[in-house]
Coordinates of C-alpha atoms in Angstrom, one line a residue:
M4 CA 116.5 91.0 93.1
N5 CA 114.6 92.3 96.0
K6 CA 116.6 93.8 98.8
P7 CA 114.1 94.9 101.5
R8 CA 114.0 93.6 105.1
R9 CA 112.5 90.1 105.6
Q10 CA 109.0 90.0 106.9
G11 CA 107.4 87.6 109.3
R12 CA 108.7 84.9 111.6
E13 CA 111.0 81.9 110.7
L14 CA 109.4 78.6 109.8
T15 CA 109.3 76.1 112.6
R16 CA 109.5 72.3 112.0
R17 CA 105.8 72.1 112.4
D18 CA 105.3 74.8 109.8
L19 CA 107.6 73.0 107.4
L20 CA 105.7 69.8 107.9
A21 CA 102.4 71.5 107.3
S22 CA 103.5 73.4 104.3
A23 CA 105.2 70.3 102.8
L24 CA 101.9 68.4 103.0
V25 CA 100.1 71.0 100.9
L26 CA 102.4 70.6 98.0
P27 CA 100.3 70.0 94.9
V28 CA 102.3 67.0 93.9
L29 CA 102.2 65.1 97.2
A30 CA 100.1 62.1 98.0
A31 CA 97.5 62.9 100.7
W32 CA 97.3 60.9 103.9
H33 CA 94.7 58.8 105.7
Q34 CA 92.3 60.8 107.8
S35 CA 89.7 59.3 110.1
E36 CA 87.3 62.3 109.7
P37 CA 84.9 62.1 106.7
D38 CA 85.2 64.6 103.9
R39 CA 83.7 67.7 105.3
L40 CA 84.7 70.2 102.6
P41 CA 82.0 71.4 100.3
T42 CA 81.6 69.8 96.9
L43 CA 81.4 72.2 93.9
P44 CA 77.5 71.9 93.7
D45 CA 77.5 73.0 97.4
L46 CA 79.5 76.0 96.4
W47 CA 77.0 76.9 93.8
K48 CA 74.3 77.0 96.4
T49 CA 76.3 79.3 98.7
P50 CA 75.4 83.0 98.9
W51 CA 76.9 85.6 96.6
R52 CA 76.9 89.4 97.0
V53 CA 78.1 92.5 95.3
V54 CA 79.9 95.2 97.2
G55 CA 79.9 98.7 95.8
G56 CA 78.2 102.1 95.5
P57 CA 74.5 102.8 95.5
G58 CA 72.6 100.2 93.5
A59 CA 75.1 97.4 94.1
D60 CA 72.4 95.4 95.8
K61 CA 70.4 95.5 92.5
L62 CA 73.1 93.8 90.5
I63 CA 72.8 90.1 89.5
V64 CA 75.4 87.4 89.6
T65 CA 74.8 84.3 87.4
R66 CA 76.9 81.2 87.9
E67 CA 77.1 78.6 85.1
P68 CA 78.6 75.2 86.1
G69 CA 80.7 73.4 83.5
R70 CA 80.0 69.9 82.3
D71 CA 83.0 68.5 84.0
G72 CA 81.6 69.3 87.4
Q73 CA 84.8 71.1 88.4
H74 CA 84.6 74.6 87.0
C75 CA 82.1 77.5 86.9
A76 CA 81.7 80.5 84.7
S77 CA 80.1 83.7 86.1
R78 CA 78.7 86.9 84.9
L79 CA 77.7 90.2 86.6
S80 CA 74.8 92.1 85.2
N81 CA 73.2 95.6 85.8
P82 CA 69.5 95.5 85.1
T83 CA 69.0 99.1 86.4
D84 CA 69.0 102.3 84.4
R85 CA 72.0 103.8 86.3
P86 CA 75.7 103.0 86.4
V87 CA 76.9 101.3 89.6
A88 CA 80.4 101.4 91.0
V89 CA 81.5 97.8 91.9
K90 CA 84.2 97.3 94.5
E91 CA 84.1 93.5 94.5
V92 CA 82.0 90.5 93.8
V93 CA 81.9 87.7 96.4
L94 CA 81.2 84.7 94.2
F95 CA 80.9 82.1 97.0
E96 CA 80.9 82.1 100.8
V97 CA 82.0 78.8 102.3
S98 CA 81.7 77.8 106.0
L99 CA 84.9 76.2 107.5
R100 CA 83.5 75.7 110.9
T101 CA 83.4 71.9 110.7
L102 CA 87.1 71.7 109.7
P103 CA 89.6 70.8 112.4
S104 CA 91.9 73.5 113.5
D105 CA 95.0 71.6 112.2
A106 CA 93.5 71.2 108.7
L107 CA 96.4 72.0 106.3
L108 CA 96.5 75.3 104.3
Y109 CA 98.3 76.7 101.3
G110 CA 97.7 79.9 99.6
E111 CA 99.4 81.6 96.6
G112 CA 100.3 85.3 96.6
F113 CA 99.4 88.0 94.2
Q114 CA 103.1 88.5 93.5
M115 CA 105.9 86.0 93.3
L116 CA 107.3 86.5 96.7
T117 CA 104.2 85.7 98.8
Q118 CA 103.2 82.2 99.8
T119 CA 101.2 81.0 102.8
A120 CA 101.4 77.6 104.4
G121 CA 100.6 76.0 107.8
T122 CA 97.2 75.2 109.1
I123 CA 93.8 76.9 109.5
A124 CA 94.6 77.8 113.1
S125 CA 98.2 78.8 112.4
P126 CA 98.9 80.2 108.9
V127 CA 102.6 81.0 108.3
D128 CA 104.4 83.1 105.7
A129 CA 106.3 80.7 103.5
G130 CA 107.2 83.4 101.0
S131 CA 109.7 86.2 101.7
Y132 CA 107.8 89.5 101.4
T133 CA 104.1 89.6 101.9
D134 CA 101.3 91.1 99.8
E135 CA 100.0 92.8 102.9
K136 CA 103.0 94.2 104.8
H137 CA 105.5 94.7 102.0
Y138 CA 103.5 95.4 98.8
R139 CA 100.6 96.9 100.7
I140 CA 98.0 95.5 98.4
P141 CA 94.6 96.8 99.7
T142 CA 92.7 93.5 99.3
A143 CA 95.5 91.8 101.4
I144 CA 95.0 94.2 104.3
G145 CA 92.2 93.0 106.5
A146 CA 91.2 92.5 110.1
E147 CA 93.8 91.2 112.6
G148 CA 94.6 87.6 111.7
A149 CA 92.9 87.8 108.3
R150 CA 94.7 86.5 105.2
S151 CA 94.1 86.9 101.5
F152 CA 95.4 84.3 98.9
Y153 CA 95.4 85.0 95.2
G154 CA 94.6 82.7 92.3
L155 CA 94.8 79.5 94.3
M156 CA 94.4 77.9 97.7
K157 CA 94.4 74.4 99.1
I158 CA 92.8 73.1 102.2
G159 CA 92.3 69.7 103.6
S160 CA 93.8 66.8 105.5
T161 CA 95.5 67.0 108.8
L162 CA 99.0 65.9 109.7
P163 CA 99.1 62.1 109.9
D164 CA 99.4 59.8 112.8
R165 CA 102.8 58.2 112.4
N166 CA 101.2 54.7 113.0
E167 CA 98.7 55.1 110.2
A168 CA 99.1 53.9 106.7
I169 CA 99.3 56.2 103.7
N170 CA 95.9 56.3 102.0
P171 CA 94.6 58.8 99.4
V172 CA 92.0 61.2 100.9
P173 CA 90.5 64.4 99.5
Q174 CA 92.4 67.6 99.8
W175 CA 90.7 70.4 97.9
V176 CA 92.2 72.9 95.6
L177 CA 90.2 76.1 95.0
A178 CA 91.4 78.3 92.2
F179 CA 90.5 80.9 89.6
S180 CA 91.2 79.2 86.3
S181 CA 91.4 82.5 84.4
C182 CA 92.9 85.9 85.0
R183 CA 92.0 88.1 82.0
R184 CA 90.6 91.2 83.7
F185 CA 90.0 90.8 87.5
S186 CA 92.1 89.5 90.3
G187 CA 90.5 86.6 92.0
F188 CA 91.3 86.0 95.7
F189 CA 90.3 84.2 98.8
R190 CA 89.6 86.1 102.0
F191 CA 90.4 83.8 104.9
H192 CA 90.0 84.4 108.7
G193 CA 90.3 81.2 110.6
T194 CA 87.0 79.3 110.8
A195 CA 85.0 82.3 109.7
P196 CA 83.3 81.8 106.3
L197 CA 85.8 81.7 103.5
E198 CA 85.0 84.3 100.9
I199 CA 85.9 83.7 97.2
V200 CA 86.1 87.1 95.7
L201 CA 86.8 89.1 92.5
D202 CA 88.4 92.5 92.9
T203 CA 86.5 94.8 90.5
E204 CA 88.4 97.9 91.5
N205 CA 85.4 100.3 91.9
L206 CA 84.8 100.3 88.1
A207 CA 81.4 101.4 87.0
L208 CA 79.1 98.8 85.4
G209 CA 76.8 100.7 83.0
P210 CA 73.0 100.3 82.8
G211 CA 72.1 97.2 80.9
E212 CA 75.7 96.1 80.8
S213 CA 77.3 92.9 82.0
W214 CA 80.8 91.7 82.7
A215 CA 82.2 88.2 82.2
L216 CA 83.9 87.3 85.5
E217 CA 86.8 85.0 85.9
E218 CA 86.3 81.2 85.7
F219 CA 86.5 79.3 89.0
H220 CA 87.7 75.7 89.6
R221 CA 87.4 73.3 92.5
G222 CA 89.1 69.9 92.4
D223 CA 91.2 67.4 94.3
A224 CA 94.7 68.8 95.1
R225 CA 96.2 65.3 94.6
A226 CA 95.4 65.7 90.9
M227 CA 96.4 69.1 89.6
K228 CA 96.1 68.2 86.0
P229 CA 92.5 69.2 85.6
L230 CA 93.3 72.7 86.9
A231 CA 96.4 73.0 84.8
E232 CA 94.3 72.0 81.7
R233 CA 91.7 74.7 82.5
L234 CA 94.5 77.3 83.0
M235 CA 96.2 76.3 79.8
R236 CA 92.9 76.3 77.9
N237 CA 92.1 79.9 79.1
H238 CA 95.7 81.1 78.8
P239 CA 97.6 79.0 76.2
P240 CA 101.2 78.8 77.6
L241 CA 104.3 79.9 75.7
K242 CA 106.3 76.8 75.0
T243 CA 109.9 75.9 74.5
A244 CA 111.2 72.4 74.1
A245 CA 113.3 72.4 77.2
P246 CA 114.1 74.7 80.2
P247 CA 116.9 77.2 79.3
T248 CA 120.4 77.1 80.8
G249 CA 122.9 79.9 81.2
W250 CA 124.9 82.3 83.4
C251 CA 123.7 85.4 85.2
S252 CA 125.9 88.3 86.3
W253 CA 123.9 89.5 89.3
Y254 CA 124.7 87.0 92.0
H255 CA 128.4 87.7 92.1
F256 CA 128.9 91.1 90.5
G257 CA 125.6 92.9 91.3
P258 CA 125.0 96.3 89.7
R259 CA 128.7 96.9 89.5
V260 CA 129.1 94.4 86.7
T261 CA 131.5 95.4 83.9
A262 CA 132.0 94.3 80.3
Q263 CA 135.2 92.6 81.3
N264 CA 133.4 90.6 84.0
V265 CA 131.0 89.2 81.4
L266 CA 133.7 88.5 78.8
D267 CA 136.0 86.7 81.3
N268 CA 133.1 84.4 82.3
L269 CA 132.2 83.9 78.7
E270 CA 135.7 82.7 78.0
T271 CA 135.6 80.3 80.9
I272 CA 132.1 79.0 79.9
A273 CA 133.3 78.4 76.3
K274 CA 136.2 76.4 77.5
N275 CA 134.8 74.5 80.4
I276 CA 131.0 74.4 80.4
P277 CA 129.4 75.1 77.0
G278 CA 126.1 73.7 78.2
L279 CA 125.3 77.1 79.7
V280 CA 123.7 78.5 76.6
Y281 CA 122.5 82.0 77.5
I282 CA 124.9 84.6 78.9
Q283 CA 122.6 87.0 80.8
I284 CA 123.7 90.6 81.6
D285 CA 121.7 91.7 84.7
D286 CA 121.0 95.0 86.3
G287 CA 123.9 97.5 86.0
Y288 CA 124.4 98.1 82.3
Q289 CA 121.8 100.9 82.0
P290 CA 122.5 104.5 83.1
A291 CA 119.1 104.8 84.7
M292 CA 116.1 102.7 85.5
G293 CA 113.8 103.1 82.4
D294 CA 116.6 104.0 79.9
W295 CA 117.1 100.5 78.6
L296 CA 118.5 101.4 75.1
E297 CA 121.2 103.6 76.6
T298 CA 124.4 102.2 78.2
G299 CA 126.1 102.9 81.5
A300 CA 129.8 103.6 82.0
A301 CA 130.4 100.0 83.1
F302 CA 130.1 98.8 79.5
G303 CA 132.1 101.6 78.0
G304 CA 129.1 103.2 76.4
D305 CA 128.2 100.2 74.2
V306 CA 126.7 97.0 75.7
R307 CA 126.2 95.8 72.1
K308 CA 129.9 95.0 71.8
V309 CA 129.5 92.5 74.7
L310 CA 126.4 91.0 73.2
D311 CA 128.1 90.7 69.8
E312 CA 131.0 88.9 71.4
I313 CA 128.6 86.5 73.1
Q314 CA 127.1 85.6 69.7
K315 CA 130.6 85.3 68.0
R316 CA 131.5 82.7 70.6
G317 CA 128.4 80.6 69.7
F318 CA 126.3 81.6 72.8
K319 CA 123.0 83.4 73.1
P320 CA 122.8 86.9 74.5
A321 CA 120.3 87.5 77.4
I322 CA 119.5 90.7 79.3
W323 CA 117.7 92.0 82.3
V324 CA 115.0 94.7 81.9
A325 CA 112.5 96.2 84.4
P326 CA 110.1 97.5 81.7
F327 CA 107.3 99.0 83.7
V328 CA 109.5 101.2 86.1
A329 CA 111.5 104.3 85.7
E330 CA 113.4 106.6 88.1
E331 CA 112.7 110.3 88.3
Q332 CA 116.1 111.3 86.6
S333 CA 115.6 108.9 83.7
H334 CA 115.2 110.4 80.2
V335 CA 112.0 108.5 79.6
F336 CA 110.4 110.1 82.7
Q337 CA 111.7 113.5 82.0
Q338 CA 110.7 113.5 78.4
H339 CA 107.3 111.6 78.6
P340 CA 105.6 112.3 82.0
G341 CA 102.3 111.6 80.3
W342 CA 103.2 108.0 79.8
F343 CA 103.0 107.2 83.6
V344 CA 100.2 105.9 85.9
K345 CA 98.7 109.0 87.6
D346 CA 97.8 109.8 91.2
G347 CA 94.6 111.4 92.2
D348 CA 95.9 114.9 91.3
G349 CA 96.9 113.8 87.8
A350 CA 100.6 113.8 88.5
P351 CA 102.8 110.7 87.9
L352 CA 102.2 108.3 90.8
R353 CA 105.2 107.7 93.1
S354 CA 105.2 104.0 93.8
D355 CA 106.2 104.4 97.4
K356 CA 102.9 106.3 98.0
V357 CA 100.9 103.1 97.5
T358 CA 103.3 100.2 97.6
F359 CA 107.0 99.3 97.9
G360 CA 109.0 102.1 96.2
G361 CA 111.7 99.9 94.6
W362 CA 114.9 98.2 95.8
R363 CA 117.4 100.4 93.8
R364 CA 117.3 103.9 92.5
G365 CA 113.8 104.5 93.8
P366 CA 111.2 105.7 94.3
W367 CA 110.0 104.4 90.9
Y368 CA 107.3 105.6 88.6
V369 CA 105.2 103.2 86.6
L370 CA 104.7 103.2 82.8
D371 CA 101.0 102.8 82.0
G372 CA 100.4 99.6 80.0
T373 CA 97.0 101.0 78.7
H374 CA 98.6 104.0 77.0
P375 CA 99.1 103.4 73.2
E376 CA 102.3 105.4 73.2
V377 CA 103.7 103.2 76.1
Q378 CA 102.7 100.1 74.2
A379 CA 104.6 101.5 71.1
H380 CA 107.6 102.3 73.4
F381 CA 107.6 98.7 74.7
E382 CA 107.5 97.3 71.2
H383 CA 110.3 99.6 70.1
V384 CA 112.6 98.8 73.1
F385 CA 112.2 95.0 72.8
S386 CA 112.2 94.9 69.0
T387 CA 115.5 96.9 69.0
M388 CA 117.0 94.5 71.5
R389 CA 115.8 91.5 69.6
K390 CA 116.6 92.5 66.0
E391 CA 119.6 94.8 66.4
W392 CA 121.2 93.6 69.7
G393 CA 120.5 89.9 69.1
V394 CA 119.0 89.3 72.5
G395 CA 117.1 86.0 72.6
Y396 CA 116.2 85.9 76.3
F397 CA 114.7 88.7 78.5
K398 CA 114.6 88.5 82.3
L399 CA 111.8 90.9 83.1
D400 CA 112.0 92.1 86.6
A401 CA 109.8 94.3 88.8
T402 CA 106.8 93.5 86.6
F403 CA 104.5 93.6 89.7
W404 CA 104.6 97.4 89.3
G405 CA 102.8 97.0 85.9
A406 CA 99.8 95.9 87.9
I407 CA 100.1 98.7 90.5
H408 CA 97.1 99.5 92.6
G409 CA 96.1 103.0 93.8
G410 CA 96.6 104.8 90.5
R411 CA 94.7 106.0 87.5
F412 CA 95.2 104.6 84.0
H413 CA 95.1 106.2 80.6
D414 CA 92.1 103.9 79.9
P415 CA 89.7 104.7 82.8
R416 CA 87.8 101.4 82.2
A417 CA 90.8 99.2 82.5
T418 CA 91.7 97.2 85.6
R419 CA 95.2 96.9 86.8
I420 CA 95.2 93.3 85.5
E421 CA 94.4 94.6 82.0
A422 CA 97.0 97.4 82.3
Y423 CA 99.7 94.7 83.0
R424 CA 98.5 92.3 80.4
R425 CA 98.3 94.9 77.6
G426 CA 101.8 96.1 78.5
M427 CA 103.2 92.6 78.5
Q428 CA 101.5 91.8 75.2
A429 CA 103.3 94.8 73.7
I430 CA 106.6 93.5 75.1
R431 CA 105.9 90.1 73.6
N432 CA 105.1 91.7 70.2
G433 CA 108.5 93.4 70.3
A434 CA 110.5 90.5 71.7
G435 CA 109.3 88.1 68.9
D436 CA 110.6 84.6 69.5
S437 CA 112.8 85.5 72.5
F438 CA 112.4 83.6 75.8
I439 CA 110.6 85.7 78.4
L440 CA 111.2 85.1 82.1
G441 CA 108.9 86.7 84.6
C442 CA 110.5 87.8 87.9
N443 CA 109.0 89.7 90.8
H444 CA 105.8 89.4 88.8
P445 CA 102.1 89.1 89.5
I446 CA 101.7 85.3 89.1
W447 CA 98.1 84.7 87.9
P448 CA 98.0 87.8 85.7
S449 CA 101.1 86.5 83.9
L450 CA 99.4 83.3 82.7
G451 CA 100.0 82.9 78.9
L452 CA 102.5 85.8 78.7
I453 CA 105.8 84.3 79.9
H454 CA 107.9 81.2 79.1
G455 CA 109.5 81.0 82.5
S456 CA 108.4 82.0 86.0
R457 CA 110.7 82.7 89.0
S458 CA 109.3 80.5 91.8
S459 CA 111.3 81.8 94.8
N460 CA 113.0 84.7 96.4
D461 CA 116.6 85.6 95.3
I462 CA 119.2 83.1 96.3
K463 CA 122.0 84.0 98.8
R464 CA 125.0 82.1 100.0
T465 CA 123.5 81.4 103.4
W466 CA 121.9 78.3 104.8
D467 CA 118.7 80.1 105.7
R468 CA 118.2 81.4 102.2
I469 CA 119.1 78.0 100.6
K470 CA 116.5 76.3 102.8
T471 CA 113.7 78.8 102.3
T472 CA 114.1 79.2 98.6
A473 CA 114.2 75.5 98.2
Q474 CA 110.9 75.2 100.0
Q475 CA 109.3 78.0 98.0
N476 CA 110.3 76.4 94.8
L477 CA 109.1 72.9 95.7
L478 CA 105.7 74.3 96.7
R479 CA 105.3 75.4 93.1
N480 CA 106.6 72.2 91.4
W481 CA 103.2 71.4 89.9
Q482 CA 103.5 74.5 87.6
N483 CA 106.7 73.4 85.9
G484 CA 106.3 72.2 82.4
R485 CA 102.6 73.0 82.4
L486 CA 102.1 76.7 82.8
W487 CA 105.7 77.6 82.1
W488 CA 109.2 76.5 83.1
N489 CA 109.9 77.2 86.7
D490 CA 113.0 79.3 87.5
P491 CA 114.3 78.3 90.9
D492 CA 116.8 81.2 90.7
A493 CA 120.5 80.8 90.1
V494 CA 122.6 77.9 91.4
V495 CA 125.5 79.3 93.5
L496 CA 128.3 76.9 94.4
T497 CA 131.1 79.3 95.6
G498 CA 131.4 80.9 99.0
D499 CA 132.0 79.9 102.7
L500 CA 129.2 77.3 103.1
P501 CA 130.1 73.7 103.9
E502 CA 130.0 71.1 101.1
N503 CA 126.8 69.5 102.5
E504 CA 124.8 72.7 102.1
F505 CA 126.0 73.3 98.6
L506 CA 124.9 69.8 97.7
F507 CA 121.6 70.4 99.4
H508 CA 121.2 73.5 97.2
A509 CA 122.2 71.7 94.0
T510 CA 119.8 68.8 94.8
A511 CA 116.9 71.2 95.4
I512 CA 117.6 72.9 92.0
Y513 CA 117.6 69.4 90.3
A514 CA 114.3 68.5 92.1
T515 CA 112.5 71.5 90.6
G516 CA 113.1 70.1 87.0
G517 CA 113.3 73.8 85.9
M518 CA 115.7 76.2 84.6
V519 CA 119.5 76.2 85.5
L520 CA 121.5 79.4 85.5
S521 CA 124.8 79.7 87.2
G522 CA 125.3 82.7 89.5
D523 CA 129.0 82.4 90.3
D524 CA 132.1 84.0 88.9
L525 CA 133.1 80.9 87.0
T526 CA 136.6 82.1 86.5
A527 CA 137.2 81.2 90.2
I528 CA 135.0 78.3 90.8
P529 CA 136.8 75.2 92.4
G530 CA 137.0 72.2 90.2
Q531 CA 134.7 70.0 92.4
R532 CA 132.0 72.6 92.4
L533 CA 132.3 73.0 88.6
A534 CA 131.7 69.3 88.4
I535 CA 128.5 69.7 90.3
L536 CA 127.3 72.4 88.0
K537 CA 128.0 70.2 85.0
R538 CA 125.9 67.4 86.5
L539 CA 122.9 69.7 86.6
L540 CA 123.0 70.0 82.8
P541 CA 120.8 69.6 80.9
P542 CA 117.9 70.1 83.2
T543 CA 115.4 67.2 83.2
G544 CA 112.3 69.4 82.7
V545 CA 110.5 67.0 85.2
A546 CA 109.7 68.2 88.7
A547 CA 110.0 65.8 91.7
V548 CA 106.9 64.3 93.3
F549 CA 107.3 64.1 97.1
D550 CA 106.0 61.1 99.1
D551 CA 107.4 62.1 102.5
D552 CA 105.3 64.3 104.8
N553 CA 108.3 66.5 105.6
L554 CA 109.8 66.9 102.1
R555 CA 112.4 64.3 102.7
I556 CA 112.1 62.2 99.6
G557 CA 111.1 63.3 96.1
T558 CA 110.8 61.1 93.1
I559 CA 111.6 61.9 89.5
D560 CA 110.6 59.3 86.9
L561 CA 112.9 59.5 83.9
P562 CA 113.4 57.1 80.9
G563 CA 115.1 54.0 82.2
R564 CA 115.8 55.4 85.7
Q565 CA 114.2 56.9 88.8
M566 CA 115.9 59.8 90.7
L567 CA 115.4 60.0 94.5
C568 CA 115.9 63.5 96.0
C569 CA 116.6 63.0 99.7
F570 CA 116.7 66.0 102.1
N571 CA 117.6 66.5 105.7
W572 CA 116.2 70.0 106.5
A573 CA 116.9 69.6 110.2
D574 CA 119.7 70.9 112.4
T575 CA 120.4 67.3 113.7
P576 CA 121.1 64.0 111.9
V577 CA 118.2 62.0 110.6
T578 CA 117.8 58.5 109.1
I579 CA 115.7 58.3 106.0
V580 CA 113.9 55.1 105.1
R581 CA 111.9 54.5 101.9
R582 CA 110.1 51.4 100.8
L583 CA 111.1 50.0 97.4
Y584 CA 108.7 48.0 95.3
K585 CA 111.3 46.3 93.1
A586 CA 114.9 45.4 93.1
V587 CA 117.1 48.3 92.0
R588 CA 120.8 49.3 91.8
V589 CA 121.4 52.7 93.4
T590 CA 124.2 55.2 92.6
D591 CA 125.0 58.5 94.2
F592 CA 124.4 61.0 91.3
W593 CA 126.9 63.6 92.6
T594 CA 129.8 61.3 93.4
G595 CA 129.2 58.2 91.3
E596 CA 129.5 56.0 94.3
S597 CA 127.6 52.7 94.1
L598 CA 125.2 52.0 97.0
G599 CA 124.7 48.5 95.6
R600 CA 121.6 46.4 95.0
M601 CA 118.5 47.1 97.1
T602 CA 115.3 45.1 97.2
N603 CA 112.8 46.1 100.0
R604 CA 113.9 49.4 101.3
L605 CA 116.4 52.3 100.9
T606 CA 118.0 53.3 104.2
L607 CA 120.2 56.4 104.6
E608 CA 121.6 56.3 108.1
N609 CA 122.4 59.5 110.0
M610 CA 122.2 62.0 107.2
P611 CA 124.1 65.0 108.5
P612 CA 122.2 68.3 109.2
H613 CA 121.4 70.4 106.2
S614 CA 122.4 67.7 103.7
A615 CA 120.9 66.0 100.7
R616 CA 121.5 63.0 98.5
L617 CA 120.5 62.6 94.9
L618 CA 120.3 59.0 94.1
E619 CA 119.8 57.2 90.7
A620 CA 117.9 53.9 90.8
V621 CA 117.8 51.5 87.8
D622 CA 116.2 48.1 87.6
A623 CA 118.5 45.4 89.0

């Protein structure tokens, strides 16, 4: 629910092709150049260094390779008799000079809304709001043209010659496979050495002390399973049997939602589409940011009556909370100023002084996750909502602010990653067995703390937003069902868009294999659009694997059938051809139309611009 101005330039077709090829789930392409990326043993031989105050040059980094040859544990030690302030640890420094300028690139952001794609010579913002320009994260701000990626980056093969055959070749994924205390990132500046860094936030390492650093992983990007297994080993994921489904009030009613709006949609859902299990009240029920157990005028002073009615109708209540932030006029801020992250003068830190100030009712102040009273407050809020209100699903928004930079915490030895994780653990303790969705969250610091992860910007009823959110979601397909369930944001099927763009949107949601929440006023949805929504239920839980270099065809293998997700991202018609390896009968998933028996290839002639087909293939 971020409302700021869009940053960066629009994606060109070349950018789209490049970013598509760095999808973790894609097959790589033939490349005539030999593998010129370093192997992990080469990484172990590269220089390390410690950046900090006096004595930093005396600190020692030890790197311990794992038996699998893909991961490495590290430790920083202080053999001196004085404490040393440590700004950062450069674990590895890798030369990229031998790589071609069109080698493909993908980098994750610290927070959900940042992604980078393109090539070494021409990186492009694939996410909506950048860590550098929008969130003003210090480690993201570097020299002109420099980039920082957080948690994970991929680098490797070039765009293919159209006349070459598809053959598997290396494309490397470099990643931090843990995020317990320090933020791991990659400092990238063209063909200058790539620095693999841990942000230690100028904390002091005492004499004779040592720190366990975050684990590092290097592998083949065509096989993300080893990385996923390391991440899951270090941060056991929260599991549910299937991705949740439901309805969300925000995308039609916004902050002006009323109790009657929710009840009217509940009635329609109960009659027409009971597969939407969770009824989620979004931003607008609270009188102030931070006062979550109070109720605004829109709900007649008692949101619990609406939540009770949801349960009476056999559905599950869900609610939006931004737990780490509060506005200045909120009761929690007025009554407990000592609970908040402090600035250099010891006053509560205004978020707009160091980062984005908030999209509504800002500037925000940030509750300090290291403060024991804040942890007790979080437990109380979420325990009350779970046990007394009956809430079984929490959409946690604005959680990036829980890991805010530039402030002072109650625990002076804690990093911002620890502050966030301690606060989230308190929330989990209070929420019990409720489903927890992370939204506008720091991605790697959220490992093991959430059931679902928003994987794109907010949806809007425009072609540009449908296209860009689809790309953002598909870039993260590998995470779905492994680290958490991906949330591609709400499916919206009402408005002034042409039918082909709505079907493109619905097909992209299906291709993620993740959560399905409707964002429409279902009391007014046309019958044919309601039919599309029903076809999305229940979600498969299986993300598409793309075999086309421009994201045109994704494959989902399901019991007894194979789904083909076919996209035309262009502004002109295209013909899509895909080789078939056995005889199949093909049906259009949305219309039920039979395309007949096919043996050698699937051909979709002149697909209109901005259109998609979702096809079901069964053995003939």
